[in-house]
Short mmCIF file of C-alpha atoms in Angstrom, two decimals:
data_model
loop_
_atom_site.label_atom_id
_atom_site.label_comp_id
_atom_site.label_asym_id
_atom_site.label_seq_id
_atom_site.Cartn_x
_atom_site.Cartn_y
_atom_site.Cartn_z
CA MET A 629 81.07 30.25 252.44
CA LYS A 630 82.51 32.34 249.62
CA LYS A 631 79.25 32.04 247.68
CA LYS A 632 77.32 33.30 250.72
CA LEU A 633 79.61 36.33 250.99
CA PHE A 634 79.19 36.95 247.28
CA VAL A 635 75.39 36.92 247.60
CA ALA A 636 75.41 39.16 250.68
CA THR A 637 77.60 41.73 248.90
CA LEU A 638 75.50 41.55 245.73
CA VAL A 639 72.21 42.07 247.59
CA SER A 640 73.62 44.97 249.60
CA TYR A 641 74.78 46.81 246.48
CA LEU A 642 71.56 45.99 244.64
CA GLY A 643 69.85 47.80 247.50
CA ILE A 644 71.66 50.94 246.36
CA TYR A 645 71.54 50.57 242.58
CA ILE A 646 67.94 49.39 242.02
CA THR A 647 66.54 52.73 243.20
CA MET A 648 69.05 54.89 241.31
CA PRO A 649 67.05 55.25 238.06
CA VAL A 650 64.02 56.72 239.89
CA LEU A 651 65.64 58.59 242.77
CA SER A 652 65.83 61.96 241.01
CA ALA A 653 62.34 61.63 239.57
CA ILE A 654 60.63 60.66 242.82
CA SER A 655 62.57 63.37 244.69
CA THR A 656 61.35 65.95 242.19
CA LYS A 657 57.77 64.78 242.70
CA ALA A 658 58.39 65.24 246.41
CA HIS A 659 58.89 68.98 245.71
CA MET A 660 62.69 68.86 246.02
CA ILE A 661 64.82 71.07 243.80
CA PRO A 662 68.08 69.75 242.21
CA SER A 663 70.34 71.32 244.83
CA GLN A 664 68.34 69.67 247.63
CA ILE A 665 68.52 66.31 245.85
CA GLY A 666 72.30 66.73 245.54
CA ILE A 667 72.64 67.55 249.23
CA MET A 668 70.51 64.56 250.16
CA ILE A 669 72.67 62.16 248.12
CA SER A 670 75.87 63.74 249.45
CA LEU A 671 74.66 63.22 253.02
CA GLY A 672 74.35 59.51 252.32
CA ALA A 673 77.89 59.44 250.96
CA ALA A 674 79.11 61.40 253.99
CA ALA A 675 77.59 58.79 256.30
CA MET A 676 79.35 56.05 254.35
CA LEU A 677 82.62 57.92 254.77
CA LEU A 678 82.20 58.35 258.52
CA PHE A 679 80.90 54.89 259.39
CA ALA A 680 82.64 52.47 257.00
CA PRO A 681 85.81 52.25 259.14
CA ILE A 682 83.71 52.01 262.30
CA TRP A 683 81.78 49.02 260.93
CA GLY A 684 85.04 47.44 259.82
CA LYS A 685 86.50 47.76 263.31
CA MET A 686 83.26 46.46 264.86
CA SER A 687 83.46 43.38 262.64
CA ASP A 688 86.95 42.77 264.03
CA ILE A 689 85.57 42.97 267.57
CA PHE A 690 82.10 41.41 267.37
CA GLY A 691 82.44 39.20 264.29
CA ARG A 692 81.65 39.49 260.58
CA ARG A 693 78.29 37.69 260.70
CA ILE A 694 76.46 40.02 263.06
CA VAL A 695 77.72 43.14 261.23
CA MET A 696 76.60 41.77 257.84
CA ILE A 697 73.13 40.99 259.18
CA ILE A 698 72.84 44.42 260.82
CA GLY A 699 73.82 46.03 257.53
CA LEU A 700 71.10 44.32 255.47
CA PHE A 701 68.45 44.88 258.15
CA GLY A 702 69.40 48.52 258.70
CA MET A 703 69.15 49.30 255.00
CA GLY A 704 65.75 47.61 254.80
CA VAL A 705 64.36 49.52 257.79
CA PHE A 706 65.52 52.94 256.61
CA PHE A 707 64.31 52.31 253.06
CA ILE A 708 60.86 51.79 254.63
CA LEU A 709 61.15 55.17 256.37
CA TYR A 710 62.42 56.69 253.11
CA VAL A 711 59.33 55.51 251.23
CA ILE A 712 56.97 56.72 253.97
CA LEU A 713 58.49 60.19 253.83
CA PHE A 714 58.31 60.26 250.03
CA HIS A 715 54.62 59.31 250.25
CA MET A 716 53.93 62.08 252.75
CA SER A 717 55.87 64.70 250.81
CA ILE A 718 54.29 63.83 247.45
CA ALA A 719 50.82 63.78 249.01
CA SER A 720 51.39 67.34 250.18
CA SER A 721 50.18 70.02 247.79
CA LYS A 722 53.26 72.16 248.42
CA ALA A 723 56.84 71.93 249.57
CA VAL A 724 57.13 71.23 253.29
CA PRO A 725 60.57 71.86 254.87
CA LEU A 726 59.97 69.19 257.52
CA PHE A 727 59.76 66.52 254.82
CA PHE A 728 62.94 67.80 253.16
CA TYR A 729 64.86 67.54 256.41
CA GLY A 730 63.31 64.16 257.10
CA LEU A 731 64.35 62.79 253.69
CA MET A 732 67.86 64.18 254.06
CA GLY A 733 68.20 62.77 257.56
CA THR A 734 66.90 59.39 256.44
CA ARG A 735 69.36 59.32 253.55
CA PHE A 736 72.15 59.94 256.05
CA LEU A 737 70.89 57.11 258.29
CA LEU A 738 70.57 54.86 255.24
CA GLY A 739 74.12 55.74 254.25
CA ILE A 740 75.37 54.51 257.63
CA PHE A 741 74.38 50.97 256.61
CA MET A 742 75.20 51.08 252.88
CA THR A 743 78.79 49.87 253.24
CA THR A 744 78.24 47.74 256.35
CA THR A 745 77.67 44.37 254.70
CA PRO A 746 80.30 44.77 251.92
CA THR A 747 82.88 45.92 254.49
CA ALA A 748 82.31 42.92 256.75
CA ALA A 749 82.09 40.56 253.77
CA ASN A 750 85.44 41.81 252.41
CA ALA A 751 87.04 41.30 255.81
CA TYR A 752 85.50 37.82 256.09
CA MET A 753 86.75 36.95 252.60
CA ALA A 754 90.25 38.05 253.60
CA ASP A 755 89.99 35.75 256.63
CA ILE A 756 89.07 32.60 254.74
CA SER A 757 90.39 32.85 251.20
CA THR A 758 93.46 33.26 249.08
CA THR A 759 94.30 36.67 247.69
CA LYS A 760 93.08 35.60 244.24
CA ASP A 761 89.62 34.66 245.52
CA HIS A 762 89.46 37.74 247.72
CA MET A 763 90.00 40.19 244.89
CA SER A 764 87.93 38.33 242.32
CA SER A 765 84.57 37.23 243.68
CA LEU A 766 83.45 40.27 245.70
CA GLY A 767 84.68 42.64 243.00
CA PHE A 768 82.55 40.69 240.56
CA ALA A 769 79.55 41.06 242.89
CA THR A 770 80.02 44.84 242.88
CA GLY A 771 80.22 44.97 239.08
CA LEU A 772 77.20 42.72 238.71
CA ALA A 773 75.15 44.96 241.00
CA MET A 774 76.20 48.04 239.02
CA VAL A 775 74.78 46.44 235.88
CA LEU A 776 71.74 44.58 237.19
CA GLY A 777 70.57 47.20 239.69
CA PRO A 778 69.78 50.02 237.24
CA ILE A 779 68.34 47.55 234.73
CA ILE A 780 65.99 46.04 237.35
CA GLY A 781 65.01 49.47 238.63
CA GLY A 782 64.48 50.81 235.11
CA VAL A 783 62.34 47.86 234.03
CA ILE A 784 60.23 47.97 237.19
CA SER A 785 59.69 51.73 236.89
CA THR A 786 58.26 51.36 233.37
CA THR A 787 55.01 50.37 235.09
CA GLY A 788 54.71 54.03 236.01
CA ASN A 789 54.95 53.33 239.76
CA LEU A 790 58.06 55.10 241.05
CA TYR A 791 57.69 53.41 244.43
CA LEU A 792 58.02 49.89 243.01
CA PRO A 793 61.86 49.86 242.88
CA PHE A 794 61.86 50.92 246.55
CA TYR A 795 59.37 48.18 247.49
CA THR A 796 61.45 45.63 245.61
CA THR A 797 64.59 46.78 247.41
CA ILE A 798 62.91 46.58 250.83
CA VAL A 799 61.64 43.04 250.23
CA LEU A 800 65.03 41.94 248.89
CA LEU A 801 66.97 43.36 251.85
CA LEU A 802 64.65 42.05 254.57
CA LEU A 803 64.32 38.65 252.90
CA PHE A 804 68.07 38.22 252.74
CA THR A 805 68.42 39.45 256.30
CA VAL A 806 66.46 36.35 257.31
CA ILE A 807 68.30 34.11 254.85
CA MET A 808 71.76 35.28 255.93
CA THR A 809 70.82 34.91 259.59
CA ALA A 810 70.00 31.28 258.85
CA ILE A 811 72.91 30.32 256.58
CA LEU A 812 75.89 32.26 257.92
CA PRO A 813 77.75 30.19 260.51
CA LYS A 814 77.46 31.51 264.05
CA ARG A 815 81.05 30.57 264.63
CA GLN A 816 83.39 32.17 262.13
CA VAL A 817 85.11 29.81 259.74
CA SER A 818 88.71 29.10 260.71
CA ILE A 819 91.47 30.80 258.76
CA ASN A 820 93.02 28.32 256.35
CA GLU A 821 96.60 27.19 256.52
CA THR A 822 97.81 29.73 253.96
CA HIS A 823 96.30 32.58 255.92
CA ALA A 824 97.64 31.24 259.17
CA THR A 825 101.09 31.70 257.64
CA ASP A 826 100.13 35.17 256.42
CA LYS A 827 98.96 36.05 259.90
CA LYS A 828 102.27 35.01 261.38
CA GLU A 829 104.18 37.02 258.79
CA THR A 830 102.04 40.14 259.02
CA GLY A 831 101.23 40.18 262.72
CA SER A 832 103.78 42.92 263.45
CA LYS A 833 102.59 45.29 260.70
CA LYS A 834 101.36 48.72 261.65
CA PHE A 835 97.96 49.69 260.32
CA PHE A 836 98.81 53.07 258.77
CA SER A 837 101.71 53.04 256.33
CA VAL A 838 102.83 54.74 253.15
CA LYS A 839 102.18 51.51 251.26
CA LEU A 840 98.56 51.37 252.47
CA LEU A 841 98.15 55.05 251.60
CA SER A 842 99.38 54.33 248.06
CA TRP A 843 96.70 51.64 247.63
CA LEU A 844 93.97 53.90 248.99
CA LEU A 845 94.94 56.86 246.80
CA VAL A 846 95.14 54.88 243.58
CA GLY A 847 91.86 53.16 244.48
CA CYS A 848 90.29 56.54 245.12
CA SER A 849 91.34 57.67 241.63
CA VAL A 850 89.40 54.73 240.18
CA MET A 851 86.28 55.56 242.19
CA PHE A 852 86.54 59.25 241.22
CA VAL A 853 86.16 58.22 237.58
CA VAL A 854 83.31 55.74 238.10
CA VAL A 855 81.29 58.14 240.28
CA GLY A 856 82.11 61.28 238.28
CA LEU A 857 80.96 59.76 235.00
CA GLN A 858 77.50 59.12 236.47
CA LEU A 859 76.98 62.88 236.66
CA LEU A 860 79.00 64.10 233.68
CA THR A 861 78.12 61.65 230.91
CA SER A 862 74.69 62.98 229.96
CA LEU A 863 75.93 66.59 230.23
CA TYR A 864 78.88 65.85 227.94
CA LEU A 865 76.69 64.08 225.40
CA HIS A 866 74.45 67.14 225.27
CA ASP A 867 77.22 69.75 225.14
CA ASN A 868 79.88 68.01 223.06
CA ILE A 869 78.03 65.52 220.84
CA GLY A 870 74.96 67.72 220.43
CA GLN A 871 72.29 65.32 221.66
CA THR A 872 69.02 66.56 223.12
CA VAL A 873 68.39 66.23 226.85
CA VAL A 874 66.17 63.16 226.30
CA GLN A 875 68.63 61.56 223.88
CA SER A 876 71.57 62.19 226.22
CA ALA A 877 69.74 60.51 229.11
CA LYS A 878 69.05 57.39 227.03
CA THR A 879 72.57 57.29 225.57
CA SER A 880 74.10 57.80 229.01
CA SER A 881 72.19 54.77 230.32
CA LEU A 882 73.43 52.72 227.36
CA LEU A 883 77.04 53.75 227.95
CA PHE A 884 76.81 52.73 231.59
CA VAL A 885 75.41 49.35 230.64
CA ILE A 886 78.40 48.97 228.28
CA LEU A 887 80.77 50.02 231.07
CA GLY A 888 79.15 47.63 233.52
CA VAL A 889 79.14 44.66 231.13
CA THR A 890 82.81 45.33 230.30
CA LEU A 891 83.56 45.47 234.01
CA MET A 892 81.92 42.07 234.57
CA LEU A 893 83.52 40.41 231.54
CA THR A 894 86.95 41.69 232.55
CA GLN A 895 86.52 40.28 236.04
CA ILE A 896 85.45 36.92 234.59
CA LEU A 897 88.55 36.99 232.36
CA GLN A 898 90.68 37.70 235.43
CA ILE A 899 89.13 34.85 237.40
CA LYS A 900 89.17 32.24 234.64
CA VAL A 901 92.24 33.10 232.57
CA LEU A 902 94.58 35.91 233.66
CA ASN A 903 94.96 35.30 237.41
CA PHE A 904 96.91 38.54 237.85
CA SER A 905 98.23 39.48 241.27
CA ALA A 906 96.62 42.46 243.02
CA ARG A 907 99.62 44.64 242.14
CA LYS A 908 99.61 43.63 238.47
CA MET A 909 95.86 44.25 238.17
CA MET A 910 96.33 47.81 239.37
CA ILE A 911 99.35 48.30 237.12
CA VAL A 912 97.30 47.22 234.10
CA GLY A 913 94.06 48.89 235.15
CA ILE A 914 95.11 52.52 235.64
CA PRO A 915 96.61 53.00 232.13
CA LEU A 916 93.40 51.61 230.61
CA LEU A 917 91.39 54.03 232.74
CA VAL A 918 93.55 57.01 231.73
CA LEU A 919 93.44 56.07 228.05
CA GLY A 920 89.64 55.90 228.19
CA LEU A 921 89.40 59.32 229.85
CA LEU A 922 91.69 60.93 227.27
CA LEU A 923 89.67 59.34 224.47
CA ILE A 924 86.52 60.99 225.84
CA THR A 925 88.11 64.42 225.50
CA VAL A 926 88.74 63.93 221.76
CA ALA A 927 85.55 61.99 221.01
CA SER A 928 83.60 63.48 218.13
CA ALA A 929 81.38 60.50 217.44
CA PHE A 930 79.40 58.00 219.48
CA TRP A 931 81.60 55.01 218.58
CA MET A 932 84.58 56.78 220.15
CA LEU A 933 82.63 57.20 223.39
CA VAL A 934 81.72 53.51 223.31
CA ALA A 935 85.41 52.63 222.94
CA SER A 936 86.33 54.95 225.81
CA TYR A 937 83.74 53.44 228.15
CA ILE A 938 84.95 49.93 227.29
CA LEU A 939 88.49 50.96 228.24
CA ILE A 940 87.26 52.61 231.45
CA GLY A 941 85.15 49.57 232.31
CA ALA A 942 88.14 47.24 231.91
CA GLY A 943 90.41 49.57 233.88
CA ALA A 944 87.85 49.99 236.66
CA ALA A 945 87.38 46.21 236.85
CA PHE A 946 91.07 45.65 237.51
CA GLY A 947 91.33 48.61 239.88
CA MET A 948 88.22 47.87 241.95
CA SER A 949 88.98 44.16 242.20
CA SER A 950 92.57 44.62 243.31
CA LEU A 951 92.04 47.44 245.83
CA SER A 952 90.61 45.51 248.78
CA ALA A 953 92.96 42.55 248.28
CA GLY A 954 96.03 44.72 247.87
CA ALA A 955 95.21 46.82 250.92
CA SER A 956 94.55 43.71 252.99
CA LEU A 957 98.04 42.43 252.26
CA VAL A 958 99.77 45.38 253.95
CA VAL A 959 98.07 45.02 257.35
CA SER A 960 97.99 42.23 259.91
CA GLN A 961 95.26 39.59 259.97
CA ASP A 962 93.52 41.06 263.02
CA GLN A 963 93.14 44.38 261.17
CA GLN A 964 91.23 43.04 258.16
CA GLY A 965 87.91 44.55 259.25
CA ALA A 966 89.50 47.94 259.84
CA VAL A 967 91.21 47.98 256.46
CA ALA A 968 88.00 46.85 254.70
CA GLY A 969 86.21 49.78 256.29
CA THR A 970 88.99 52.13 255.26
CA VAL A 971 88.81 50.87 251.67
CA ALA A 972 85.04 51.46 251.70
CA MET A 973 85.78 55.07 252.61
CA THR A 974 87.28 55.60 249.16
CA GLN A 975 83.85 55.04 247.62
CA ALA A 976 82.29 57.51 250.03
CA ILE A 977 84.98 60.12 249.43
CA ALA A 978 84.46 59.76 245.70
CA GLY A 979 80.69 60.04 246.21
CA ILE A 980 81.15 63.41 247.90
CA VAL A 981 84.11 65.00 246.10
CA SER A 982 83.82 63.73 242.54
CA PRO A 983 80.31 65.07 241.67
CA LEU A 984 80.85 68.42 243.44
CA PHE A 985 84.33 69.15 242.11
CA GLY A 986 83.66 67.56 238.72
CA SER A 987 80.55 69.66 238.10
CA PHE A 988 82.36 72.82 239.24
CA ILE A 989 85.28 72.49 236.84
CA TYR A 990 82.94 71.26 234.08
CA GLN A 991 81.42 74.74 234.07
CA ILE A 992 84.90 76.15 233.35
CA ASN A 993 85.59 73.73 230.51
CA ILE A 994 83.57 70.62 229.62
CA LYS A 995 86.74 68.56 229.08
CA LEU A 996 88.47 69.67 232.27
CA PRO A 997 86.95 67.03 234.64
CA PHE A 998 88.13 64.16 232.43
CA LEU A 999 91.62 65.66 232.17
CA PHE A 1000 91.71 66.21 235.94
CA PHE A 1001 90.61 62.63 236.68
CA ALA A 1002 93.29 61.36 234.28
CA ALA A 1003 95.99 63.55 235.86
CA PHE A 1004 95.01 62.49 239.39
CA ALA A 1005 95.07 58.83 238.34
CA ILE A 1006 98.55 59.23 236.83
CA LEU A 1007 99.93 60.94 239.96
CA THR A 1008 98.51 58.31 242.32
CA TYR A 1009 99.71 55.59 239.93
CA LEU A 1010 103.29 56.88 240.09
CA PHE A 1011 103.07 57.09 243.89
CA PHE A 1012 101.72 53.53 243.93
CA LEU A 1013 104.57 52.22 241.75
CA ALA A 1014 107.16 53.97 243.91
CA ASN A 1015 105.86 52.26 247.06
CA ASN A 1016 104.92 48.81 245.70
CA SER A 1017 107.93 47.30 244.01
CA LYS A 1018 107.67 43.82 242.53
CA ARG A 1019 110.20 42.46 245.02
CA GLU A 1020 108.14 43.68 247.97
CA ASN A 1021 104.91 42.21 246.59
CA THR A 1022 105.86 38.64 245.86
CA LEU A 1023 103.07 37.50 248.17
CA SER A 1024 100.40 39.49 246.33
#
């Protein structure tokens, strides 16, 4: 069952990341200006923010299986509409406002389903697995998608057909909708004996607490960094290292491959060797993240940037893997779907706030976003430590 949840999460995130390398280019061909592209992407993130907790609660009520299937199918359907609108807009000889609004609206509808499957899968994993398995396997699926998605999309787009990554994504999502419908058990797997004990111990827990807030804030600091770097890396390479626009784009892609590979290798190390608790992973991860950010601000050569992205990749791996498991430990068993949806909100919040705020303060000083992300991570880290003592987290 855990392998099925891993695959479902991987496919869902691949549906996002495969199209990333060509999204700006195809939007430009569709007569959209950069500000419109930014608004369109932000609308998708806003939908994720609004609907992730709703899907999590629905998975508590109606079951994980049906929500996961709806998520894959919904993404596939709205990617089809997305492609149709891109075709129509590109075929037009001039900019047509109706197509802009249609693409923005479709991105919002697509965003509704982007976190649906991962949210339900995380809740399902919490139902059936130990904390170690919960925080390892699905976090690894996320990291794998971050690496493979852009590579697949980039390779496919070298054919010159910008629609091909979208077609590939549609086929992948709809195919696995059918596969998951067939292989996911109609009756949810029973909670194992360990979790039955956890349920008894945590049944009286309130959903909202300072401890849960501490997990969400520190997790949000991790996502701020991962999302913010996607926008700022190429700009920083151009302004600080002195690369051309073309060179900075290529180098930025390379750095993100390095970050993604480090993220995956760190998660493998955690699964096979380290076996850290959720709390310990976060305690180790945030300092690595902060160190990498500070290294970026003093980087005067490419090798220093490589080192910084390795540190950030390792820190993000620990932080992203521990977040959902740590948060799940501070709520009762019947609230696992709700907390998974709430955790998914951190990604959406980062998707909205990090690019907008990061780009704004970047114009003031090119090093300011990295210093701000580091400061925010340190503050949330201290708040996390104050509310998650070792004694209180013996079960984590």
